[in-house]
Amino acid sequence: FFLSFTLLLTACASVRLVPAYDEQIDNGLTELYADTSGFVDRMVQSAGKPEGTFEQNKDFYTDSLGKLDALIARAEANRVLGSCPSTKLMGAALDQVSLPQEVRGQIGTLPQGDCEVVLFRMIRDDFQDMREIHRLRGDKGLPLEARDQFLSGSIGALMRAAIAVEVAKRAK
């Protein structure tokens, strides 16, 4: 009986009540946010010039989507391993970020025990939307309004939310 009780206590001690912090996700998100912010600023400044066209910059989207796919894969692995952030932790982290109402509405209510996977997929969708807008504008590039559209809202807000979740995990 004592051995069984000891084994039970040992097994319970390894259960994580707080999700594991993932430094690679944190660093990847931070780097992607910096790259995206710099890219949007360069594109706004280069609007109407050859260096601001979609054709000259399409590799940025390919590279960024590849980085997001890697982050999604990593977050999905955390879910499989049972170390996803809890809905409660994610909700608390998202409450600390200044999110535009439409972005918060986009996120909605997260499923119980879900991961950042939801946020990463939304970021990926918004990158695809930005790529399509840039492609459709062609030689005109991105207008001045793109900075607020993509960095204050949309991609930028979602990435700040995802970074907040990682910071919350690290703090726990």
Short mmCIF file of C-alpha atoms in Angstrom, two decimals:
data_model
loop_
_atom_site.label_atom_id
_atom_site.label_comp_id
_atom_site.label_asym_id
_atom_site.label_seq_id
_atom_site.Cartn_x
_atom_site.Cartn_y
_atom_site.Cartn_z
CA PHE A 1 0.00 0.00 0.00
CA PHE A 2 2.78 2.45 0.94
CA LEU A 3 4.57 1.85 -2.38
CA SER A 4 1.36 2.43 -4.33
CA PHE A 5 0.66 5.61 -2.38
CA THR A 6 4.23 6.86 -2.99
CA LEU A 7 3.94 6.13 -6.72
CA LEU A 8 0.60 7.96 -6.86
CA LEU A 9 2.10 11.02 -5.13
CA THR A 10 5.09 10.98 -7.48
CA ALA A 11 2.83 10.80 -10.52
CA CYS A 12 0.70 13.67 -9.21
CA ALA A 13 3.77 15.77 -8.53
CA SER A 14 4.69 15.68 -12.22
CA VAL A 15 1.34 17.12 -13.31
CA ARG A 16 1.82 20.70 -14.45
CA LEU A 17 -0.86 23.11 -13.37
CA VAL A 18 0.84 25.89 -15.35
CA PRO A 19 1.75 25.32 -18.99
CA ALA A 20 5.35 25.07 -20.02
CA TYR A 21 6.96 28.26 -21.26
CA ASP A 22 8.33 27.76 -24.76
CA GLU A 23 11.29 30.02 -25.40
CA GLN A 24 11.36 29.18 -29.11
CA ILE A 25 7.74 30.28 -29.53
CA ASP A 26 8.40 33.45 -27.53
CA ASN A 27 11.53 34.33 -29.53
CA GLY A 28 9.92 33.37 -32.84
CA LEU A 29 6.89 35.57 -32.19
CA THR A 30 9.00 38.50 -31.05
CA GLU A 31 11.24 38.24 -34.11
CA LEU A 32 8.26 37.90 -36.44
CA TYR A 33 6.61 40.94 -34.85
CA ALA A 34 9.77 43.03 -35.33
CA ASP A 35 10.18 41.82 -38.93
CA THR A 36 6.53 42.56 -39.73
CA SER A 37 6.59 46.00 -38.16
CA GLY A 38 9.73 46.94 -40.07
CA PHE A 39 8.33 45.49 -43.29
CA VAL A 40 5.04 47.39 -43.09
CA ASP A 41 6.88 50.64 -42.33
CA ARG A 42 9.22 50.09 -45.31
CA MET A 43 6.30 49.28 -47.59
CA VAL A 44 4.38 52.40 -46.54
CA GLN A 45 7.47 54.56 -47.14
CA SER A 46 8.05 52.87 -50.50
CA ALA A 47 4.45 53.07 -51.74
CA GLY A 48 4.38 53.85 -55.45
CA LYS A 49 8.09 53.08 -55.88
CA PRO A 50 9.54 49.93 -57.45
CA GLU A 51 10.92 48.74 -54.10
CA GLY A 52 7.43 48.86 -52.58
CA THR A 53 5.69 46.64 -55.11
CA PHE A 54 4.29 43.27 -54.20
CA GLU A 55 6.50 41.56 -56.77
CA GLN A 56 9.67 42.94 -55.14
CA ASN A 57 8.52 41.82 -51.69
CA LYS A 58 6.64 38.57 -52.13
CA ASP A 59 9.45 36.61 -50.45
CA PHE A 60 8.65 38.35 -47.15
CA TYR A 61 5.23 36.71 -47.16
CA THR A 62 6.59 33.29 -48.06
CA ASP A 63 9.21 33.50 -45.30
CA SER A 64 6.75 34.82 -42.70
CA LEU A 65 4.18 32.15 -43.48
CA GLY A 66 6.89 29.51 -43.16
CA LYS A 67 7.87 30.87 -39.73
CA LEU A 68 4.21 30.86 -38.68
CA ASP A 69 3.83 27.27 -39.84
CA ALA A 70 6.77 26.34 -37.59
CA LEU A 71 5.18 28.16 -34.64
CA ILE A 72 1.87 26.43 -35.29
CA ALA A 73 3.59 23.05 -35.40
CA ARG A 74 5.34 23.78 -32.11
CA ALA A 75 2.12 24.95 -30.43
CA GLU A 76 0.30 21.87 -31.73
CA ALA A 77 3.07 19.69 -30.28
CA ASN A 78 2.52 21.37 -26.91
CA ARG A 79 -1.18 20.53 -27.19
CA VAL A 80 -0.38 16.88 -27.97
CA LEU A 81 2.00 16.78 -25.01
CA GLY A 82 -0.71 18.24 -22.78
CA SER A 83 1.22 21.40 -21.96
CA CYS A 84 -1.05 23.96 -23.61
CA PRO A 85 -1.89 27.13 -21.75
CA SER A 86 -5.21 26.88 -20.04
CA THR A 87 -8.17 28.92 -21.22
CA LYS A 88 -7.99 30.79 -17.91
CA LEU A 89 -4.31 31.73 -18.41
CA MET A 90 -4.91 32.77 -22.02
CA GLY A 91 -7.95 34.82 -21.05
CA ALA A 92 -5.99 36.62 -18.32
CA ALA A 93 -3.11 37.33 -20.71
CA LEU A 94 -5.44 38.61 -23.44
CA ASP A 95 -7.17 40.88 -20.93
CA GLN A 96 -3.81 42.56 -20.28
CA VAL A 97 -3.23 43.40 -23.96
CA SER A 98 -4.75 46.42 -25.61
CA LEU A 99 -6.67 44.69 -28.39
CA PRO A 100 -8.98 46.48 -30.79
CA GLN A 101 -12.56 45.35 -30.18
CA GLU A 102 -12.86 43.69 -33.60
CA VAL A 103 -9.70 41.64 -32.94
CA ARG A 104 -10.93 40.59 -29.48
CA GLY A 105 -14.24 39.63 -31.11
CA GLN A 106 -12.32 37.61 -33.71
CA ILE A 107 -10.61 35.63 -30.97
CA GLY A 108 -13.92 35.10 -29.21
CA THR A 109 -14.20 32.56 -26.45
CA LEU A 110 -11.38 30.07 -26.54
CA PRO A 111 -12.23 26.38 -26.21
CA GLN A 112 -11.41 24.90 -22.80
CA GLY A 113 -7.72 23.98 -22.55
CA ASP A 114 -6.88 25.26 -26.04
CA CYS A 115 -3.45 26.42 -27.14
CA GLU A 116 -2.03 29.42 -28.84
CA VAL A 117 -2.70 27.45 -32.02
CA VAL A 118 -5.94 29.42 -32.40
CA LEU A 119 -4.06 32.73 -32.31
CA PHE A 120 -1.30 31.53 -34.63
CA ARG A 121 -3.80 30.36 -37.23
CA MET A 122 -5.56 33.71 -37.07
CA ILE A 123 -2.21 35.49 -37.52
CA ARG A 124 -1.51 33.26 -40.51
CA ASP A 125 -4.90 34.13 -42.04
CA ASP A 126 -4.21 37.84 -41.55
CA PHE A 127 -0.78 37.50 -43.20
CA GLN A 128 -2.48 35.89 -46.18
CA ASP A 129 -4.97 38.78 -46.26
CA MET A 130 -2.15 41.34 -46.14
CA ARG A 131 -0.33 39.50 -48.92
CA GLU A 132 -3.49 39.52 -51.04
CA ILE A 133 -4.08 43.24 -50.45
CA HIS A 134 -0.46 43.97 -51.37
CA ARG A 135 -0.73 41.75 -54.46
CA LEU A 136 -3.96 43.44 -55.60
CA ARG A 137 -2.45 46.90 -55.15
CA GLY A 138 0.50 45.78 -57.28
CA ASP A 139 2.74 48.71 -58.21
CA LYS A 140 1.00 51.06 -55.78
CA GLY A 141 2.29 49.16 -52.75
CA LEU A 142 0.79 49.57 -49.29
CA PRO A 143 -0.88 52.89 -48.41
CA LEU A 144 -0.19 54.90 -45.26
CA GLU A 145 -3.35 53.46 -43.65
CA ALA A 146 -1.77 50.00 -43.82
CA ARG A 147 0.33 50.69 -40.73
CA ASP A 148 -2.71 51.11 -38.48
CA GLN A 149 -4.66 48.41 -40.28
CA PHE A 150 -1.97 45.75 -40.01
CA LEU A 151 0.07 46.74 -36.95
CA SER A 152 -2.40 48.40 -34.57
CA GLY A 153 -5.13 45.96 -35.52
CA SER A 154 -5.08 42.69 -37.42
CA ILE A 155 -1.68 40.96 -37.44
CA GLY A 156 0.00 43.26 -34.94
CA ALA A 157 -2.74 42.96 -32.32
CA LEU A 158 -2.88 39.19 -32.65
CA MET A 159 0.89 38.86 -32.36
CA ARG A 160 0.90 41.08 -29.27
CA ALA A 161 -1.79 38.83 -27.80
CA ALA A 162 0.24 35.70 -28.54
CA ILE A 163 3.37 37.30 -27.05
CA ALA A 164 1.35 38.21 -23.93
CA VAL A 165 0.37 34.55 -23.53
CA GLU A 166 4.04 33.52 -23.68
CA VAL A 167 5.02 36.23 -21.18
CA ALA A 168 2.23 35.04 -18.87
CA LYS A 169 3.49 31.47 -19.13
CA ARG A 170 7.03 32.56 -18.37
CA ALA A 171 5.85 34.54 -15.31
CA LYS A 172 3.98 31.54 -13.81
#
